[in-house]
Coordinates of C-alpha atoms (C1' of nucleotides) in Angstrom, one line a residue:
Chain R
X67 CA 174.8 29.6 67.3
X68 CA 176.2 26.4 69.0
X69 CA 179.5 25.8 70.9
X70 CA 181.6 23.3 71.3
X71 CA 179.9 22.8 75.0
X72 CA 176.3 22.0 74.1
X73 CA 174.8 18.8 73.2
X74 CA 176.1 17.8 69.9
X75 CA 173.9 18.7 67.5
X76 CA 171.0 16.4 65.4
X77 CA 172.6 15.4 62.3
X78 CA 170.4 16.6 59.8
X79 CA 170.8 19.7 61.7
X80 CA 174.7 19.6 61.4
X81 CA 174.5 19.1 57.8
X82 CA 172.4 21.8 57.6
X83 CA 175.1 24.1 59.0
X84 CA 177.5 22.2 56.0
X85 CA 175.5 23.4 53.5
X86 CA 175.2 26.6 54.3
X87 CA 179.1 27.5 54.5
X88 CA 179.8 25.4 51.2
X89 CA 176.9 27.4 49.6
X90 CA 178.5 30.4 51.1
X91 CA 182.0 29.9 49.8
X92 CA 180.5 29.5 46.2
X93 CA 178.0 32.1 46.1
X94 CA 180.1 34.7 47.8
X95 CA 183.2 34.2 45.6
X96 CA 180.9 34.8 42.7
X97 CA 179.2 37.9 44.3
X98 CA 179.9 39.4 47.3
X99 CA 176.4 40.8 47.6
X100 CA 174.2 37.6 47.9
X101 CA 171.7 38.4 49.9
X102 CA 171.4 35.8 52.5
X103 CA 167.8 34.9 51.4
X104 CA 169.5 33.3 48.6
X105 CA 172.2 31.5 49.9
X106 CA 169.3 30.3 52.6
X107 CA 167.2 28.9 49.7
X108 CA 170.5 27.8 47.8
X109 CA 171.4 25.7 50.6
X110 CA 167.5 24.3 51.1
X111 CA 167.0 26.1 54.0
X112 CA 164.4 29.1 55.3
X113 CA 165.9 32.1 56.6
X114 CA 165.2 31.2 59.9
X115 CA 167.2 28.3 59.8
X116 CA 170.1 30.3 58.6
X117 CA 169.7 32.4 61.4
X118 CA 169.6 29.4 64.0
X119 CA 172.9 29.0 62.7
X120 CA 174.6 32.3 62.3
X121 CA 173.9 35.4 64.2
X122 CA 173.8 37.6 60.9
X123 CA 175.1 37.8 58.1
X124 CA 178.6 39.1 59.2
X125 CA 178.6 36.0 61.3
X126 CA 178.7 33.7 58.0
X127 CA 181.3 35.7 55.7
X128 CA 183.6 35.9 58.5
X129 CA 183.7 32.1 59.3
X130 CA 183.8 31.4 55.8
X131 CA 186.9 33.8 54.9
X132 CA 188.4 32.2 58.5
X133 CA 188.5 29.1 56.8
X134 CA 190.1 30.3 53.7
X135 CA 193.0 31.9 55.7
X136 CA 193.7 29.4 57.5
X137 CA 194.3 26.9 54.6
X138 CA 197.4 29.2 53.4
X139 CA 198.7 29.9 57.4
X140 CA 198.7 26.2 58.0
X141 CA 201.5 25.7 54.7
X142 CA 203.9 27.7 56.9
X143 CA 205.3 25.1 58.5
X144 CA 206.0 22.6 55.2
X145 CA 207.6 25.7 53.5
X146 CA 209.9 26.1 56.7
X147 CA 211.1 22.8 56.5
X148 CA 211.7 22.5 52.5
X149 CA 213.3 25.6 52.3
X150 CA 215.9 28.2 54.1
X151 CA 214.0 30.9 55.5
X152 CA 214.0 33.8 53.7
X153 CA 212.8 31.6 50.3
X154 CA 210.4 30.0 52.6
X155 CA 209.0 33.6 53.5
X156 CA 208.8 34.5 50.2
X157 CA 207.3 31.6 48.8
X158 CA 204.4 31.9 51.6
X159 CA 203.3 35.8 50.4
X160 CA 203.3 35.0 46.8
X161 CA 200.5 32.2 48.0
X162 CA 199.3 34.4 50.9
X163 CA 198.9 36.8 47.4
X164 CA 197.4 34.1 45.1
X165 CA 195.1 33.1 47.6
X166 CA 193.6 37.3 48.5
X167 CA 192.9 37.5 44.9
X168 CA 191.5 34.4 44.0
X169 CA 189.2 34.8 46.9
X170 CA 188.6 39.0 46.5
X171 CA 184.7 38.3 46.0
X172 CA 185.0 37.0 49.8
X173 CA 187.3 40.4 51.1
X174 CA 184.3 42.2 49.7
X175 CA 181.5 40.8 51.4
X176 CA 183.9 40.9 54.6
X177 CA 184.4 44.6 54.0
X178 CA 180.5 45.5 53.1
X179 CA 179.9 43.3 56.6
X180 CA 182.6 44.5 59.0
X181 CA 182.7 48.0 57.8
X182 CA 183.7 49.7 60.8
X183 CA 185.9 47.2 62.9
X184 CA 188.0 44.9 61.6
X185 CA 190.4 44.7 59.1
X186 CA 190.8 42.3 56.7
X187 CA 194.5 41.4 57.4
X188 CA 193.8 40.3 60.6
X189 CA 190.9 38.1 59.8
X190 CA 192.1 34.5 60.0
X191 CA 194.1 35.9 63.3
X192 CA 194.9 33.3 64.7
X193 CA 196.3 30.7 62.3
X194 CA 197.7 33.4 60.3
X195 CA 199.3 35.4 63.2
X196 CA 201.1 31.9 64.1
X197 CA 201.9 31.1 60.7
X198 CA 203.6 34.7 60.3
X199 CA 205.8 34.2 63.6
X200 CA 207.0 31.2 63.1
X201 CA 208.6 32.4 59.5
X202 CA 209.6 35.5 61.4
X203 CA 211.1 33.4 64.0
X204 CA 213.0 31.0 61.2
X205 CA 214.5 34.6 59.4
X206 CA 215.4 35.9 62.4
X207 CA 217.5 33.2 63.7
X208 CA 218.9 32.9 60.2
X209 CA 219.9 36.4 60.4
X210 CA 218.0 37.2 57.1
X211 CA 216.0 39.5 58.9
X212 CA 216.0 41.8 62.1
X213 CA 214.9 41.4 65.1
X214 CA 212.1 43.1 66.6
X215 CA 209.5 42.6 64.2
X216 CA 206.1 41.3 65.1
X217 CA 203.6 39.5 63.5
X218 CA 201.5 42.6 63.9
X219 CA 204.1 44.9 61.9
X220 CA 204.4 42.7 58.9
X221 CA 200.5 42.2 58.9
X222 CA 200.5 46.0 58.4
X223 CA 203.3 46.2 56.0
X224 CA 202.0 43.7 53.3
X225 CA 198.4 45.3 54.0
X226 CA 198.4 46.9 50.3
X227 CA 197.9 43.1 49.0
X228 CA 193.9 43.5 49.6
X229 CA 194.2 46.5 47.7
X230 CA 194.7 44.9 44.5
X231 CA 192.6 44.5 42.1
X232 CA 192.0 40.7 41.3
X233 CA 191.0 41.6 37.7
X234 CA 194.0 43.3 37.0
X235 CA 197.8 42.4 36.0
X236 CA 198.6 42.5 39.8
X237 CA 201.4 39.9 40.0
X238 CA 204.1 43.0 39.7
X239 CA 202.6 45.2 41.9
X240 CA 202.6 42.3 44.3
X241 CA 205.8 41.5 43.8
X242 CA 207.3 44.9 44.0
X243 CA 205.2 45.5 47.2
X244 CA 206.8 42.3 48.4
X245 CA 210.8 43.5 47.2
X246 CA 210.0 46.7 49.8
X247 CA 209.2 44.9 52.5
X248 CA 211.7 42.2 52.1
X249 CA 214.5 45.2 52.2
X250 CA 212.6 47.2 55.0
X251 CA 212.4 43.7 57.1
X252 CA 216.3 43.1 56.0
X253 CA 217.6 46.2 57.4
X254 CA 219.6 46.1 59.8
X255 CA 219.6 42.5 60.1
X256 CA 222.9 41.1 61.6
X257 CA 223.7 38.3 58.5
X258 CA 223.2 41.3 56.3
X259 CA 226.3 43.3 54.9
X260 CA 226.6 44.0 51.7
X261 CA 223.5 41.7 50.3
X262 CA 222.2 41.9 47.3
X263 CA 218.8 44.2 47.2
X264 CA 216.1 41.5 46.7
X265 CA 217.6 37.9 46.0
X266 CA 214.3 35.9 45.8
X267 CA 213.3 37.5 42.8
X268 CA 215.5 35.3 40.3
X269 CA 213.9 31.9 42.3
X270 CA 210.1 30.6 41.7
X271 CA 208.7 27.9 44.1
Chain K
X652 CA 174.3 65.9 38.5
X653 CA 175.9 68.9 37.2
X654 CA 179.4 69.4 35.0
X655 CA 181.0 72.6 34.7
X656 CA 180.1 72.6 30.8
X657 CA 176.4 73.1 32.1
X658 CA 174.5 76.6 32.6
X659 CA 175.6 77.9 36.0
X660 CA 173.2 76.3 38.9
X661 CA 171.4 79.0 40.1
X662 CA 172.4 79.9 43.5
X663 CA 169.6 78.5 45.6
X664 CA 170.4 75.1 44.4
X665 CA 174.3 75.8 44.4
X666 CA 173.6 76.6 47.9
X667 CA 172.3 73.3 48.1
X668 CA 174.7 70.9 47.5
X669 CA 177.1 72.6 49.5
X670 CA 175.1 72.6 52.5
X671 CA 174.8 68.7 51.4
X672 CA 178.4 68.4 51.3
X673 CA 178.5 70.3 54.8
X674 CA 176.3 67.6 56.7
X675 CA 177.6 65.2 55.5
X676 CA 181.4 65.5 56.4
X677 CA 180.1 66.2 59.5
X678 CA 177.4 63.4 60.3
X679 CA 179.4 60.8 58.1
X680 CA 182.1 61.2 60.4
X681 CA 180.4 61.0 63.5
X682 CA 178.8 58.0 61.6
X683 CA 179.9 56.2 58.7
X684 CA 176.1 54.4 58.0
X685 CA 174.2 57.9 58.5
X686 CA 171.0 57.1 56.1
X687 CA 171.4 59.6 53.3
X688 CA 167.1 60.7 54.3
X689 CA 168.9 61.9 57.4
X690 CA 171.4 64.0 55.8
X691 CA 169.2 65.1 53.2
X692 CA 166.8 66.5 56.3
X693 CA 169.8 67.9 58.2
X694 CA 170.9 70.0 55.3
X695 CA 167.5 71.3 54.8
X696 CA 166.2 69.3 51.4
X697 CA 164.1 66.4 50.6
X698 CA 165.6 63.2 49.0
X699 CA 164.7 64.7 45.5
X700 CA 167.2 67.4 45.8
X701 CA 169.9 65.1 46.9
X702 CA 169.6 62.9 44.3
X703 CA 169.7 66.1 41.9
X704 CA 173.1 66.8 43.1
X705 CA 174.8 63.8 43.4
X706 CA 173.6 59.9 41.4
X707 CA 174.0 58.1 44.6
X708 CA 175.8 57.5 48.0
X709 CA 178.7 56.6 46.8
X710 CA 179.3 59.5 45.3
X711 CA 178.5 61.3 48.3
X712 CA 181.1 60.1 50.0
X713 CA 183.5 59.5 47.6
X714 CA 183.6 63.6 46.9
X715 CA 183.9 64.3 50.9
X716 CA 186.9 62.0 51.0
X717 CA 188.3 63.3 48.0
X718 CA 188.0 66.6 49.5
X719 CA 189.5 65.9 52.6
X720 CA 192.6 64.3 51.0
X721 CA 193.3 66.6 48.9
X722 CA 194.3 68.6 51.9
X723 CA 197.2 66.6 53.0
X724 CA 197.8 66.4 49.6
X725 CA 198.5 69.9 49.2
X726 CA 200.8 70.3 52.2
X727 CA 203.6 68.0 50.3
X728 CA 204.9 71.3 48.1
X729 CA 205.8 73.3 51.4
X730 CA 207.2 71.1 53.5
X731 CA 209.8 70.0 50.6
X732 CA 210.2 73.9 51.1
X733 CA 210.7 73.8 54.3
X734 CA 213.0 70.8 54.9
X735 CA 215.7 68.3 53.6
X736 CA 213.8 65.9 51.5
X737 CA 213.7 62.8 53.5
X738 CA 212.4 64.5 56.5
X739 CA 209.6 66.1 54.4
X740 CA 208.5 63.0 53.3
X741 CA 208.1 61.3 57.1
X742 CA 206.3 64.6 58.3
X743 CA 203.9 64.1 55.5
X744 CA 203.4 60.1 56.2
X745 CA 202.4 61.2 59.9
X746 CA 200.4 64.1 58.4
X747 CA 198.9 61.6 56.4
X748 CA 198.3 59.3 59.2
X749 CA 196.3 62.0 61.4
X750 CA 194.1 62.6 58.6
X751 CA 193.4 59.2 58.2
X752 CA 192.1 58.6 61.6
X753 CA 190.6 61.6 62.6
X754 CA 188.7 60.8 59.4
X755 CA 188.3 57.0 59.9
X756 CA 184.3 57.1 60.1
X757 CA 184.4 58.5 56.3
X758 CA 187.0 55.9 55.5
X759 CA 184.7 53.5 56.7
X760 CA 181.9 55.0 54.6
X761 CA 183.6 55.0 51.6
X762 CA 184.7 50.9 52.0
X763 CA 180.9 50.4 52.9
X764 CA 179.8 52.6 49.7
X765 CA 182.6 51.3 47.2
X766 CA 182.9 47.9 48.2
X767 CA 184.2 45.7 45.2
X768 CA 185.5 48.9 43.1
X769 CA 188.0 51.9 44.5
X770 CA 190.7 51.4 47.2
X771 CA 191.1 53.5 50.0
X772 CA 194.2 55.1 49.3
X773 CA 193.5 55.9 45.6
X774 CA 190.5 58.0 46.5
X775 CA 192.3 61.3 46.3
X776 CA 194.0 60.1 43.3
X777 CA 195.1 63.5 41.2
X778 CA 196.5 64.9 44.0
X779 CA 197.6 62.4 46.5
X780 CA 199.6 60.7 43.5
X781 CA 201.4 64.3 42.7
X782 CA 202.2 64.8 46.3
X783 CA 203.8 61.3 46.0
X784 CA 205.5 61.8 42.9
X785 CA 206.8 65.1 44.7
X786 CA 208.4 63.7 47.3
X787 CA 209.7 60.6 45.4
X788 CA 211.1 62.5 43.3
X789 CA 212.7 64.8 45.4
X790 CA 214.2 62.5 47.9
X791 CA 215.4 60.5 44.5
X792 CA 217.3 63.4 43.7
X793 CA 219.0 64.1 47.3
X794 CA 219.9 59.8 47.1
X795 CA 218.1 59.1 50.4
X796 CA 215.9 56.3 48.3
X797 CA 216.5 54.1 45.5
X798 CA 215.4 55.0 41.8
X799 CA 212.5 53.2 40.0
X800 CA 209.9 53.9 43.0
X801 CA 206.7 54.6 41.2
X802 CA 203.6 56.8 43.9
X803 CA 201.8 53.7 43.3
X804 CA 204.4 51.2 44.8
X805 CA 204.7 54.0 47.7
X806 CA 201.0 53.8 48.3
X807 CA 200.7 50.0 48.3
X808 CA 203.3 50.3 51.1
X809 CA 201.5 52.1 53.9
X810 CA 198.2 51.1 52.7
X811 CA 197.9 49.6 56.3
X812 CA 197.6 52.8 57.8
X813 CA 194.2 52.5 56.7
X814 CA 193.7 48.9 58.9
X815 CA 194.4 51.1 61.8
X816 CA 191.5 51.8 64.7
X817 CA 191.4 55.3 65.5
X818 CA 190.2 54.6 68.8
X819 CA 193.6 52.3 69.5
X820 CA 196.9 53.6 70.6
X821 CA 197.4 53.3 66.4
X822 CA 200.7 56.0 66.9
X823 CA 203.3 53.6 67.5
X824 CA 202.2 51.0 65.1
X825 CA 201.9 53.8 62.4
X826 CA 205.7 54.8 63.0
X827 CA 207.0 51.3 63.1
X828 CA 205.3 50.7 59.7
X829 CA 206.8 54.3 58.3
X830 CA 210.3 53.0 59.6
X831 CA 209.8 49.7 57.6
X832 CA 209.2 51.3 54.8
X833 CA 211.4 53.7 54.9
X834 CA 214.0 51.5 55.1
X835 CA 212.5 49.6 52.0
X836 CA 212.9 53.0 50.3
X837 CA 216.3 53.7 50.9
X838 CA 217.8 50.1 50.0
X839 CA 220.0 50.4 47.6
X840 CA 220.1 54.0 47.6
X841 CA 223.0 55.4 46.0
X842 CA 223.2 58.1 49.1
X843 CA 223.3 54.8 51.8
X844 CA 226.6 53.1 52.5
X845 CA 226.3 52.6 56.2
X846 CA 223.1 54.4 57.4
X847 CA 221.0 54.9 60.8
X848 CA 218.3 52.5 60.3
X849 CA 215.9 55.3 60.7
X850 CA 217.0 58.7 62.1
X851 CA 213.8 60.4 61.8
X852 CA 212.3 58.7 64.5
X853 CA 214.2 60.9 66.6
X854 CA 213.1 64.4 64.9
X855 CA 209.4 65.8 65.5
X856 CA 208.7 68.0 62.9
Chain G
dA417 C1' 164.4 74.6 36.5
dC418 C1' 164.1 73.0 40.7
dC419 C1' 161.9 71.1 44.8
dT420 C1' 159.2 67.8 48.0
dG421 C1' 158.0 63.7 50.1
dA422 C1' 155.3 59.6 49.4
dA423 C1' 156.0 55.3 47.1
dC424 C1' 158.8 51.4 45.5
dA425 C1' 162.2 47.8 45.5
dC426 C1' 165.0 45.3 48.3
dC427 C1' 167.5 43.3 52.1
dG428 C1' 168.6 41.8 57.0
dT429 C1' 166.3 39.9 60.9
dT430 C1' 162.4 38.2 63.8
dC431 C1' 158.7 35.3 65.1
dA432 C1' 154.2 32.8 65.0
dA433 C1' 153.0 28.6 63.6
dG434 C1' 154.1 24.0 62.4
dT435 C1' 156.8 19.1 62.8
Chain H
dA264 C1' 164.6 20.8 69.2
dC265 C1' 164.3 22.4 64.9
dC266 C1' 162.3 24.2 60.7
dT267 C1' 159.5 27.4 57.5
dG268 C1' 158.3 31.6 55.4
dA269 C1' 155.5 35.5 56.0
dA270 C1' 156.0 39.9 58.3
dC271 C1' 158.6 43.8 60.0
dA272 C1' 162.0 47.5 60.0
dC273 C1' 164.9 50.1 57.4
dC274 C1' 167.4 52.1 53.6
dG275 C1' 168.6 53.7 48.7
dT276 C1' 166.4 55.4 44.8
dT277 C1' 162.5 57.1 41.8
dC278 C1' 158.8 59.9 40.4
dA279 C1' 154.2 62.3 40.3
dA280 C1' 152.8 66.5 41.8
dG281 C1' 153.9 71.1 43.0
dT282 C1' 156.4 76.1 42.6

DNA sequence: ACCTGAACACCGTTCAAGT
DNA sequence: ACCTGAACACCGTTCAAGT
């Protein structure tokens, strides 16, 4: 492993590094179970160059699902500023959703690796944990939501997504999942009276 | 492996599995990636034996869990005996949530066994999803949630308990995520005009 | 029938040898 | 410095040989 603080490294070493995570992406979307052998010789590398690179294997998946997470926290902000709040919530966990399933083959090579400590929800942690408070932040001071609710809680609340199975019809479940903690999230909330139980359903981005 | 259709095992090698089934709720608790040679030894048998009684590892683990489950599972009948129905159904969400972290190392098993197939929460399936339908059902009737909540929906909802780390102050998180849903639950509820946002959290069963 | 344990297949990780 | 690939350690599963 290299840091940010040591020499820059060779080129064709940095592109070996490249290779690697794109091989990864593809290989482990397909099957979470690639040995790393394979994805070593996929990418025209030994093993021991893999290694130079990544600590283990666990090292790889999780940088490689990082990425992923981060490419639906960082639409957060455009959502915010196309759309009131609430839709703009809404519209981010039906892609938060799209994206989980499309890359499932990933969460299980992240689960088989990190069995024991970590969950899957809190992978991309950062990016996602600030993408999740700032359209917390936005409902809150729209009154669309309560207050009190941190990024942590809703992390835990929409949890079930990784549950789903990608193969299956799980749009509905999704959505319904998503309808429960839209009305758990709403109650309470001061611009709520007498609302009606789950608006965004009618709308599609 | 052996179906009840079968001649009767005789009772050495009945003996057998369960002692199997013994070790290993013990030793896959203490540690989730206990090599099945070791629990085959601990239990008295060679390797042969085990893979007489059960096909693999998976299913191993997968009929410990089940087990285990099952006994929270069964607790749902008497404690709608016991109480009104919402507050049966919070006592059995923290019943649920002990059992889930005292057996987190078999949790973590069964996601390192099953990875790709089989959530979590739908290990204990039969019963867990009666004890659901129970409850739903019941707290349906007395208006304290909405209609049209299927045990599945309910499941999806707190299926972050199972992102919790047993070794974390997990107590609080776990209630704010009950409260959450619980208020998902009762949105709408014909029972609900102007409601406590969620009185249980007071009450210790 | 049922049991044992050595043998097999396979994977993650390391390291001696090379450039 | 960095790379290669054979070697090592370890685990799940099978099977020949025994009772």
């Amino acid at each position: 492993m290299r840091d940010a603080r040591s020499t820059p490294a060779r080129p064709d070493a940095q592109r070996n590094r490249e290779r690697i995570l794109a091989v990864a992406l593809t290989e482990l979307t397909r099957a979470a179970d690639t040995p790393v052998s394979v994805i070593a010789r996929k990418a025209g590398v030994g093993q021991g160059t893999f290694y130079r690179n990544f600590p283990n294997r666990e090292a790889l998946v999780l940088e490689v699902y990082r990425y992923e997470m981060r490419q639906v926290a960082d639409s957060a902000a455009q959502l915010l500023a196309d759309r009131p709040a609430d839709r703009a919530l809404r519209e981010w966990m039906d892609r938060l959703a799209r994206y989980a399933m499309a890359k499932a083959g990933l969460a299980d090579a992240l689960r088989a690796a990190t069995s024991g400590h970590g969950s899957l929800a809190q992978v991309g942690h950062g990016p996602v944990t600030e993408a999740i408070t700032l359209l917390l932040a936005a409902n809150e001071a729209a009154g669309t939501i309560r207050a009190g609710v941190s990024p942590d809680d809703f992390l835990l609340a929409i949890a079930g997504l990784w549950q789903l199975d990608p193969h299956s019809d799980w749009e509905p479940r999704a959505a319904r999942l998503f309808d429960l903690v839209t009305d758990g999230l709403r109650a309470g909330a001061p611009g709520v009276e007498r609302m009606p139980r789950h608006p965004d359903q009618r709308a599609s981005g």
